[in-house]
CSV table of C-alpha atoms in Angstrom, one decimal:
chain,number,residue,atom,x,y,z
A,6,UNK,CA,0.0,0.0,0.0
A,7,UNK,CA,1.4,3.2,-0.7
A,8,UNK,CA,0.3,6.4,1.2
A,9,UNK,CA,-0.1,8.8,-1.3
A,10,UNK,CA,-1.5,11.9,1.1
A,11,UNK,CA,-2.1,12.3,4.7
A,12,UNK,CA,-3.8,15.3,6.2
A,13,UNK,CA,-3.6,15.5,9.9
A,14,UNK,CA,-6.2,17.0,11.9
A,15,UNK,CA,-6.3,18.3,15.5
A,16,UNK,CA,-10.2,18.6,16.4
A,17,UNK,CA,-9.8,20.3,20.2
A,18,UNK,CA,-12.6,20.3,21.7
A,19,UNK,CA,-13.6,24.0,21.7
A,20,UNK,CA,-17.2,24.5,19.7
A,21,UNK,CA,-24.0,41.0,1.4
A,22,UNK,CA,-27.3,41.3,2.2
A,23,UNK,CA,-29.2,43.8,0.1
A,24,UNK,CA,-30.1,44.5,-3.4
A,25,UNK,CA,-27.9,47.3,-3.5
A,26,UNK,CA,-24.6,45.1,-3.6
A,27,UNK,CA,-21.3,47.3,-3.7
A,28,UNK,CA,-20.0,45.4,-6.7
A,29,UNK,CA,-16.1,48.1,-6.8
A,30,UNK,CA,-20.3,24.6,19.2
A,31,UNK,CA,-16.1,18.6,24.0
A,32,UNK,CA,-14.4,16.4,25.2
A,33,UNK,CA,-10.7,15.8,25.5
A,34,UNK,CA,-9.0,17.0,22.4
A,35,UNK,CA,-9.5,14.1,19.3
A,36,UNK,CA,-7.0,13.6,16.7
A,37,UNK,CA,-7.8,11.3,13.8
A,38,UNK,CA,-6.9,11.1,10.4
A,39,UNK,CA,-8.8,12.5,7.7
A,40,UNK,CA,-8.3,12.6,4.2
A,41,UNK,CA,-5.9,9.4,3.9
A,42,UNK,CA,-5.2,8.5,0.4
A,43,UNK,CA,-4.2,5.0,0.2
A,44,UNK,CA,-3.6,3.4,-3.1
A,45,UNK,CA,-2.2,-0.1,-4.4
A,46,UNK,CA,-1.0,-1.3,-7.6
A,47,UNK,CA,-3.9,-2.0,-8.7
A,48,UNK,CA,-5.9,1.5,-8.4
A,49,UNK,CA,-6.4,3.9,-5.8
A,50,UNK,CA,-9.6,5.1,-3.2
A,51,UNK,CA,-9.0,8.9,-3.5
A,52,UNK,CA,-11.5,11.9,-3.3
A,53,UNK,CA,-12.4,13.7,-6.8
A,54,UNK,CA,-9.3,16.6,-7.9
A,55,UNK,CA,-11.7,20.1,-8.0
A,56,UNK,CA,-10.1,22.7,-9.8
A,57,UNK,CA,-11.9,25.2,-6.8
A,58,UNK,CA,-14.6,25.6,-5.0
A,59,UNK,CA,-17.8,27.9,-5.1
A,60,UNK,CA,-20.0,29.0,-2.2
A,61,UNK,CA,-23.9,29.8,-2.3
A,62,UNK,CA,-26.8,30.7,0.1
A,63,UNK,CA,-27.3,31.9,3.6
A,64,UNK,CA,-24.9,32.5,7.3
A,65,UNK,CA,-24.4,28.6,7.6
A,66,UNK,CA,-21.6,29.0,4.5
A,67,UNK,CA,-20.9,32.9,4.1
A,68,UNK,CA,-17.2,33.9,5.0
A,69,UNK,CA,-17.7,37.3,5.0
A,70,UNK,CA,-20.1,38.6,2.3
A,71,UNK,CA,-22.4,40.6,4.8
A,72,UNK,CA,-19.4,43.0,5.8
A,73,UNK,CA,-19.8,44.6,2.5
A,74,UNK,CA,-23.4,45.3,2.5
A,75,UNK,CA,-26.3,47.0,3.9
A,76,UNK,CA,-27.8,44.8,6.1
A,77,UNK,CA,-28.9,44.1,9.5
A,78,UNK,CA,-27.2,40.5,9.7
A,79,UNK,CA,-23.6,41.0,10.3
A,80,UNK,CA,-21.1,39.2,12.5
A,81,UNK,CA,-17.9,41.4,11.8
A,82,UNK,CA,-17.9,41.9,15.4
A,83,UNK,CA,-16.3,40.7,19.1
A,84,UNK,CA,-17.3,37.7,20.2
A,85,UNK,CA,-17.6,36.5,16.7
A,86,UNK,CA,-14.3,35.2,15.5
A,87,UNK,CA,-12.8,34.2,19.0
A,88,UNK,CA,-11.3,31.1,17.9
A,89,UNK,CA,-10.8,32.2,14.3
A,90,UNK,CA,-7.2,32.1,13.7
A,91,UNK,CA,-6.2,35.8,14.9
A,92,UNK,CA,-9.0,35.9,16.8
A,93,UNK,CA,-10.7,37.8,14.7
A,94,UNK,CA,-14.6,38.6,13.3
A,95,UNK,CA,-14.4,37.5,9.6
A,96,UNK,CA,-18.0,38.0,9.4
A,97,UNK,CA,-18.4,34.5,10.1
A,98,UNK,CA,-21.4,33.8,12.0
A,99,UNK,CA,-19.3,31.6,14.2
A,100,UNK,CA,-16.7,32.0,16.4
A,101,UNK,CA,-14.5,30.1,14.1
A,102,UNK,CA,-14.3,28.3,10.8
A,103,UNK,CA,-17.4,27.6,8.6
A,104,UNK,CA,-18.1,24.3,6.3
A,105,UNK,CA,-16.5,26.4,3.3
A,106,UNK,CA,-13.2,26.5,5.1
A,107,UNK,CA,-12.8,23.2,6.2
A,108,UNK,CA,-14.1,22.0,3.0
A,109,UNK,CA,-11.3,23.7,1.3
A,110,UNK,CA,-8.9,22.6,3.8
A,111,UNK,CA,-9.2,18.9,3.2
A,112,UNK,CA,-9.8,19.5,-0.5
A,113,UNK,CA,-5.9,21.0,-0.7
A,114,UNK,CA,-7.5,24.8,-1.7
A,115,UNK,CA,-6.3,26.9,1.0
A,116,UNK,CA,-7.3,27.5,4.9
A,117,UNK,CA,-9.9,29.9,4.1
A,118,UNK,CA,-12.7,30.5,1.6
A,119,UNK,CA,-12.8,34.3,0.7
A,120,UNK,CA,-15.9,36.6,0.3
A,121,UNK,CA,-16.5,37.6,-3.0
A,122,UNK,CA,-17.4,40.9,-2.4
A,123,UNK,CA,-13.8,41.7,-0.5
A,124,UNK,CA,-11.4,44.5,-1.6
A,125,UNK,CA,-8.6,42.5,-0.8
A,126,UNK,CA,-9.6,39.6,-3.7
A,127,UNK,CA,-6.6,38.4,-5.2
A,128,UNK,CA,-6.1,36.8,-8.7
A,129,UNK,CA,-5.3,33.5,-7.1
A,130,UNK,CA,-8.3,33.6,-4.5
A,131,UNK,CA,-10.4,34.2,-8.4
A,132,UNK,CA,-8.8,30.9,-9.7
A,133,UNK,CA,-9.4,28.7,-6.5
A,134,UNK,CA,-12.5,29.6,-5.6
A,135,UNK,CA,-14.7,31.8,-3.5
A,136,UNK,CA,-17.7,32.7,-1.6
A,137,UNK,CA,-21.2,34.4,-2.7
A,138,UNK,CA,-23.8,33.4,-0.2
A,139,UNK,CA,-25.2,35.7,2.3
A,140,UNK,CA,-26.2,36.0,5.7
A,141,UNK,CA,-29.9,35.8,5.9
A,142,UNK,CA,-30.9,35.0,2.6
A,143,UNK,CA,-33.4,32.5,0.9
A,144,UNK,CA,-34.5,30.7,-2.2
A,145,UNK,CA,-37.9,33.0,-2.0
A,146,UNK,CA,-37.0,36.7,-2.6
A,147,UNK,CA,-39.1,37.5,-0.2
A,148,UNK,CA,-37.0,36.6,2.4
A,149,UNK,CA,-34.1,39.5,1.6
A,150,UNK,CA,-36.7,42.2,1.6
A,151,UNK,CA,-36.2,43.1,4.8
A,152,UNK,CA,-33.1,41.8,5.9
A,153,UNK,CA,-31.5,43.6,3.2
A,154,UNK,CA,-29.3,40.2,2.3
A,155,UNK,CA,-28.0,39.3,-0.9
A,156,UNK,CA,-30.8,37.5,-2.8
A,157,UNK,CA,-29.4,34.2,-4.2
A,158,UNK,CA,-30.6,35.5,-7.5
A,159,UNK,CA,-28.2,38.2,-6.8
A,160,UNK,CA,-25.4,35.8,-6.0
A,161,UNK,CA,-25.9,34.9,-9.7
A,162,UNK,CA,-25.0,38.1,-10.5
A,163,UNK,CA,-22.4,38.1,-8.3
A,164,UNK,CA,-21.2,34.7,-9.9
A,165,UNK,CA,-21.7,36.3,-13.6
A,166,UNK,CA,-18.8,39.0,-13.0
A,167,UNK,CA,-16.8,36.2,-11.0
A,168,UNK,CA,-16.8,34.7,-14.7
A,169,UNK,CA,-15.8,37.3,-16.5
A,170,UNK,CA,-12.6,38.3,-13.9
A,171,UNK,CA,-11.9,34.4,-14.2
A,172,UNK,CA,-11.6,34.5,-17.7
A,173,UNK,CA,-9.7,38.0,-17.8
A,174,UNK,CA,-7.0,35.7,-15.9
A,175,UNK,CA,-6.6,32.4,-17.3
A,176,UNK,CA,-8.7,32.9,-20.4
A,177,UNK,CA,-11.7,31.5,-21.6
A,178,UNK,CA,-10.9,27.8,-22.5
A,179,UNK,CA,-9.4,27.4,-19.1
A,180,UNK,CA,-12.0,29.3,-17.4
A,181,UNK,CA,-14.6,27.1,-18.6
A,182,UNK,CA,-12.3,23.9,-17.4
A,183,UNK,CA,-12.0,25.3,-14.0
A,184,UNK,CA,-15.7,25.9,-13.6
A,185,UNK,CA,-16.4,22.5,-15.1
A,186,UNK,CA,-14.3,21.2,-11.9
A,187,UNK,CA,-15.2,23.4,-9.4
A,188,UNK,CA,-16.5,22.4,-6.1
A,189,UNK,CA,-20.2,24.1,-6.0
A,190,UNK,CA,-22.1,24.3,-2.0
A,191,UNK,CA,-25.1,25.5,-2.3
A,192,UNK,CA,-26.7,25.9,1.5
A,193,UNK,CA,-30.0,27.7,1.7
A,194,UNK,CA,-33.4,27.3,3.0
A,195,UNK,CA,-33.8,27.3,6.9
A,196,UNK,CA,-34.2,31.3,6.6
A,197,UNK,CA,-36.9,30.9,4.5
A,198,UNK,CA,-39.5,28.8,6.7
A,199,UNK,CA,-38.3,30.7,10.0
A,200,UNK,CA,-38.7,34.4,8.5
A,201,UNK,CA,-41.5,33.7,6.0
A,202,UNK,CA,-43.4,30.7,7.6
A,203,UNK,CA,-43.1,30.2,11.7
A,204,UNK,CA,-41.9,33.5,13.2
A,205,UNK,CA,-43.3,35.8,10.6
A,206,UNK,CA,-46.0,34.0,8.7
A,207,UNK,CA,-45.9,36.2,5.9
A,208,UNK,CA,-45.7,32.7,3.1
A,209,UNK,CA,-48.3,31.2,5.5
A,210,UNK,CA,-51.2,32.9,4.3
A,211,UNK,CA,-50.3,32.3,0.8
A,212,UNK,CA,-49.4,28.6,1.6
A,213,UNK,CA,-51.8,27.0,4.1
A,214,UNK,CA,-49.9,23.9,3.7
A,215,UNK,CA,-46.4,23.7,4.6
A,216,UNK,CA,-45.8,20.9,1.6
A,217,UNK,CA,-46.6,23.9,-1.2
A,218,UNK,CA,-44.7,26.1,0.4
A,219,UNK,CA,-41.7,23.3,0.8
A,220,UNK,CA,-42.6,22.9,-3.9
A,221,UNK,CA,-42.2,26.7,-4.2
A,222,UNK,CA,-39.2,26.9,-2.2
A,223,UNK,CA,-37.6,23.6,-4.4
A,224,UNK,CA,-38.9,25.2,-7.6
A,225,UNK,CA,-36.8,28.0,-7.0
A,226,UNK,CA,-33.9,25.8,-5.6
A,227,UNK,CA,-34.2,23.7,-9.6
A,228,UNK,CA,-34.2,27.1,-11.3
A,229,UNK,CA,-31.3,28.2,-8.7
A,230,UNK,CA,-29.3,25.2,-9.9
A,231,UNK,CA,-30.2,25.3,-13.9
A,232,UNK,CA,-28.7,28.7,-13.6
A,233,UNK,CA,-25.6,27.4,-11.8
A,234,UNK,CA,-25.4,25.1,-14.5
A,235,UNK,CA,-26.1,27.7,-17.8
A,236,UNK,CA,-22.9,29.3,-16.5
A,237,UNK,CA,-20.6,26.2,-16.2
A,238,UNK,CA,-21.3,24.7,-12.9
A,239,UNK,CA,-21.2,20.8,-13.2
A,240,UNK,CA,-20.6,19.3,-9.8
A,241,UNK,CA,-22.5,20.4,-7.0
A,242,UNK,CA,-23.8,19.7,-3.2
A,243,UNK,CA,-27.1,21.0,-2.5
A,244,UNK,CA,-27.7,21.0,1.5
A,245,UNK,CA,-30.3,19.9,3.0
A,246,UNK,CA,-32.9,22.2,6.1
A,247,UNK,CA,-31.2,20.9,9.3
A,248,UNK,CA,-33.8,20.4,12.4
A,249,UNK,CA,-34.7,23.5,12.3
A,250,UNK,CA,-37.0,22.8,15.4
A,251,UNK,CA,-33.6,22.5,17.5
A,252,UNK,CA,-32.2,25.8,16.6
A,253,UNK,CA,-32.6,27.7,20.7
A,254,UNK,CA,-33.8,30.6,19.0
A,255,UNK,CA,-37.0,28.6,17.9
A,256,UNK,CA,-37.3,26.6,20.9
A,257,UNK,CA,-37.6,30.2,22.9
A,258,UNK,CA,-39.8,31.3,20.5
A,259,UNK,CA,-42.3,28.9,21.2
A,260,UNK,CA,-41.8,28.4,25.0
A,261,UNK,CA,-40.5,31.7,26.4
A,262,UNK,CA,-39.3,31.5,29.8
A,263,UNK,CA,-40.7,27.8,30.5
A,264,UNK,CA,-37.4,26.6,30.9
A,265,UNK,CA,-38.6,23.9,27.9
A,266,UNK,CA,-36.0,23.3,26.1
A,267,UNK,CA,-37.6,20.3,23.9
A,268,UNK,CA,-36.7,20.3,19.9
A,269,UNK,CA,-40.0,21.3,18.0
A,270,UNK,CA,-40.8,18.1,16.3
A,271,UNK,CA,-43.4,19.3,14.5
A,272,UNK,CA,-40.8,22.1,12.5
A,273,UNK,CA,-38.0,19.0,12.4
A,274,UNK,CA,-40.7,17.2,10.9
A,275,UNK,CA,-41.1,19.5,8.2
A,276,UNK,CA,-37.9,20.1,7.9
A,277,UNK,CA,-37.6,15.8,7.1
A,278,UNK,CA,-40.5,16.4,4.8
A,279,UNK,CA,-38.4,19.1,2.6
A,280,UNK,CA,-35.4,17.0,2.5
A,281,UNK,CA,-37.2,14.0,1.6
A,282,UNK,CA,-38.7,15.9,-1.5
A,283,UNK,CA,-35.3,17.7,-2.6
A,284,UNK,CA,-33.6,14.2,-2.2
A,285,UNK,CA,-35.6,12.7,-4.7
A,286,UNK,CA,-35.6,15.8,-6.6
A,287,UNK,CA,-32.1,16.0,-7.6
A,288,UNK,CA,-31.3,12.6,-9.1
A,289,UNK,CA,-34.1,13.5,-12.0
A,290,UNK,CA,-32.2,17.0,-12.0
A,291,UNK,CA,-28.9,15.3,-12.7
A,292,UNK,CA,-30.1,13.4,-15.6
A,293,UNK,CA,-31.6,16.1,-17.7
A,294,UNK,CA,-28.1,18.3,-17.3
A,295,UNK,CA,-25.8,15.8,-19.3
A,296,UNK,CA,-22.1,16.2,-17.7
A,297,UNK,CA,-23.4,17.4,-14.1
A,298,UNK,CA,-23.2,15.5,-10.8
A,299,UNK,CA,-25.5,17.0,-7.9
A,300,UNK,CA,-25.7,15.0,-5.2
A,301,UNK,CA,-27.8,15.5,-1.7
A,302,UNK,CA,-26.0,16.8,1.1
A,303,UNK,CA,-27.4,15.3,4.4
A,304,UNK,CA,-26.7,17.8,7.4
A,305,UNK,CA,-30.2,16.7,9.4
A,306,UNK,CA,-29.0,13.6,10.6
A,307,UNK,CA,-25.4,14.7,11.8
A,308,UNK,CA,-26.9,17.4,13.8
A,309,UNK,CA,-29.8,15.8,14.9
A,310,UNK,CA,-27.7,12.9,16.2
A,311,UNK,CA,-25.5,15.8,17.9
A,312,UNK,CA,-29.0,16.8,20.0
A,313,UNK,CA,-29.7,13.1,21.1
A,314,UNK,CA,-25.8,12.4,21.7
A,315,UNK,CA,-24.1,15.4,22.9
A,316,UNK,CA,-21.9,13.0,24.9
A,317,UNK,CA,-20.4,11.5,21.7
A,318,UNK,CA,-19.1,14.7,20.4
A,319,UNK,CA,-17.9,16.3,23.7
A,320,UNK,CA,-20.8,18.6,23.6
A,321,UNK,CA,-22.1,19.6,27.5
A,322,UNK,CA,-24.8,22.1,26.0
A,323,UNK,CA,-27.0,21.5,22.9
A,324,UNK,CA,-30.1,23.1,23.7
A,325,UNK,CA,-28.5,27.1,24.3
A,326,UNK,CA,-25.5,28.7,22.5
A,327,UNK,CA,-22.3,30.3,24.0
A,328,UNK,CA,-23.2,33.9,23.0
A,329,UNK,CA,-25.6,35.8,26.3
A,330,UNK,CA,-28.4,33.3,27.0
A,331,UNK,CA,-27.6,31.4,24.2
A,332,UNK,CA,-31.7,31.8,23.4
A,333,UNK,CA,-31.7,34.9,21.7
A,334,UNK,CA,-28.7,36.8,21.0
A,335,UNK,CA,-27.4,36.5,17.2
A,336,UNK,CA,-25.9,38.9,15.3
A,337,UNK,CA,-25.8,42.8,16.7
A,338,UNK,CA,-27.4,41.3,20.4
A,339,UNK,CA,-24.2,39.1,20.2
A,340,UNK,CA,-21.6,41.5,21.0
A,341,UNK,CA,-18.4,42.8,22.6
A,342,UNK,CA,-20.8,43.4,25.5
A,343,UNK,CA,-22.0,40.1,25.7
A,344,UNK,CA,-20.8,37.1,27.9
A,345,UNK,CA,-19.4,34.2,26.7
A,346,UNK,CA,-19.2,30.5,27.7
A,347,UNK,CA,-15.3,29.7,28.5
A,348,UNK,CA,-15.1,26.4,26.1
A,349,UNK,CA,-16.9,27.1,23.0
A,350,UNK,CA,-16.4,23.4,22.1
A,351,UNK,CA,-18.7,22.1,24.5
A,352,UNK,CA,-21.2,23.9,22.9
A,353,UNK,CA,-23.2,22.7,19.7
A,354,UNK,CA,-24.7,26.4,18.9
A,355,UNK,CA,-22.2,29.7,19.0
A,356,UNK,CA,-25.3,31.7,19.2
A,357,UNK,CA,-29.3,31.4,19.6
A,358,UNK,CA,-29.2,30.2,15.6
A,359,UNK,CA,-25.6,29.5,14.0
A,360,UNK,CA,-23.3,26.1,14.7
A,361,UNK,CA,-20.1,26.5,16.8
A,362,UNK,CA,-16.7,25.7,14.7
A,363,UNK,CA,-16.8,22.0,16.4
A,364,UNK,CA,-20.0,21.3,15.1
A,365,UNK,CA,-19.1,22.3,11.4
A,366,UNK,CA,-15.7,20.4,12.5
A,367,UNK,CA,-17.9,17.2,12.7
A,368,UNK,CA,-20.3,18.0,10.0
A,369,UNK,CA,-17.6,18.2,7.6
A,370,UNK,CA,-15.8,14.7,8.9
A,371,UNK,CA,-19.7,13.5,8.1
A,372,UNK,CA,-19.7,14.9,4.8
A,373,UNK,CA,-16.2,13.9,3.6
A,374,UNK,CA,-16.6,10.4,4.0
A,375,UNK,CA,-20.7,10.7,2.9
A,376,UNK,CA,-20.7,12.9,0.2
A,377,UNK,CA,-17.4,14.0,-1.1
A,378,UNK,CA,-15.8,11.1,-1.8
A,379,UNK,CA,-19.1,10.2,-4.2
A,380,UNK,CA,-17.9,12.6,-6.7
A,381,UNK,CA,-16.4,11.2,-9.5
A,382,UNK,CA,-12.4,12.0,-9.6
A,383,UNK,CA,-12.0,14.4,-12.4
């Protein structure tokens, strides 16, 4: 057997957003081995060669994107970023690393995925990829309206003059190749049914039935990814809701004070009813797109699992963040002012909403071995 690559990781157990874009949460630490690429003479078990990698949707995936716009969900802030190398807010609404980074990481393109819309873009962050989602934002335009996040249709846009400084550097012909092989995350949807259809029932009077609202939201999703596709996009992984019903923020929202702290099963139920639907949605997808791949990227179970069997992941707290209560505060009521937890990484939630860095740590160890390696080496 010969070892061709070995990426050693230390998990310790610590846990633009408007349409007027400016264009100008353990135990004892765990060390395992990811990423091992064993081959023998006879062929080789190795995860697919991407030429980059490409970032779409909401907070759960944007590096930074928010910082540059005018919106009310930002996170380029103190406590945000504590255990960000640096220390520092990125915009990340963690306090460390996101999916996107980690992703890259173990996919040999860099520590970090950069937001599109920073100054500071360089030439090689163009060729290896970048990121376009945006805090707060939604398949249904109706969700940005308020928020003032960058509508994924706009993230199209964004994507459109991504393409044409791609191509000013390496040319068309290789432009097009590196597209062909990029990496694509889209990861969008849980904003939708909390701002549109449980805490603000705006879509709820249009959609009585959660199940048309769940076909509108995937119609838009199929058209998202067509697009993606009309503009060179071949391999992509299209998240799935996770329980929303877990998030603290909805739990308080339902039970105030109580001291319930009980997932809402009947929103994680909806939430397995959506991902049901988009899983048998995208093999059909696949087929009429000759050349693509977009495979189903399962992030219910992993955190659902992390709710039921905190103990296995080191986590002491999966029912409040580390942020203030850990019920409510996100974003601006998460703040320099704000007390923290001391070990983020016994915490599955950062704040009332978003993941800590160890739970995207374990979602992306999930996700490597599920999904990743399913992509055909290119």
């Amino acid at each position: 057997m010969k070892l061709l690559e070995t990426t050693v990781l230390l998990f310790s157990i610590n846990t633009k957003q408007s349409h007027h874009v400016n264009q100008s949460t353990m135990a004892p630490a765990l060390l395992f081995l990811t990423l091992a690429t064993i081959c023998n003479l006879s062929g080789a078990a190795t995860l697919p060669k991407f030429s980059s990698i490409l970032i779409f949707g909401d907070s759960t995936v944007d590096t930074g994107n928010n910082n540059y716009v005018k919106t009310m969900f930002r996170s380029d802030h103190p406590p945000y970023g504590r255990d960000f190398p640096g220390h520092i807010p990125t915009g990340r609404f963690s306090n460390g690393k996101l999916i996107p980074d980690f992703a890259a990481s173990i996919l040999g393109m860099g520590d970090t995925v950069p937001p599109v819309l920073s100054p500071g873009l360089t030439d090689d962050d163009i060729r290896t990829g970048v990121c376009f989602a945006s805090a707060g934002s939604g398949y249904d335009d109706m969700t940005t309206v308020a928020s003032g996040a960058i509508p994924m249709y706009e993230q199209l846009e964004l994507f459109k003059n991504y393409i044409t400084r791609l191509k000013g550097i390496v040319g068309e012909e290789e432009a097009k190749k590196i597209l062909g092989r990029a990496f694509i995350i889209v990861s969008s949807g849980t904003n939708d049914l909390i701002y549109n259809y449980y805490d603000i029932p705006t879509r709820r009077y249009q959609f009585n039935i959660i199940s048309d609202y769940h076909d509108f939201l995937l119609s838009s999703l199929q058209n998202f990814v067509k697009e993606l596709y009309n503009l060179g996009g071949r391999l992509m992984a299209i998240a799935g809701l996770p329980p929303i019903g877990c998030l603290p923020l909805q739990i308080v929202t339902r039970y105030g004070s109580s001291g319930n702290l009980a997932c809402l099963e009947d929103q994680n139920s909806d939430c397995q009813a959506y991902n049901k639907k988009l899983k048998q949605l995208l093999p059909p997808l696949q087929s009429s797109l000759p050349g693509s791949r977009i495979l189903y990227a399962d992030i219910y179970d992993t955190l659902s699992d992390m709710v039921s069997q905190p103990q296995k992941y080191g986590f002491v707290e999966t029912h409040k963040g580390c942020c203030g209560t850990g019920v409510v505060e996100a974003g601006s009521t998460c703040n320099k002012a704000t007390p923290t937890c001391g070990n983020a990484s016994q915490f599955m939630f950062w704040d009332a909403i978003h993941p800590s860095e160890s739970a995207y740590k374990f979602l992306i160890e999930y996700l490597e071995k599920k999904l990743i390696s399913r992509f055909n080496p290119i």
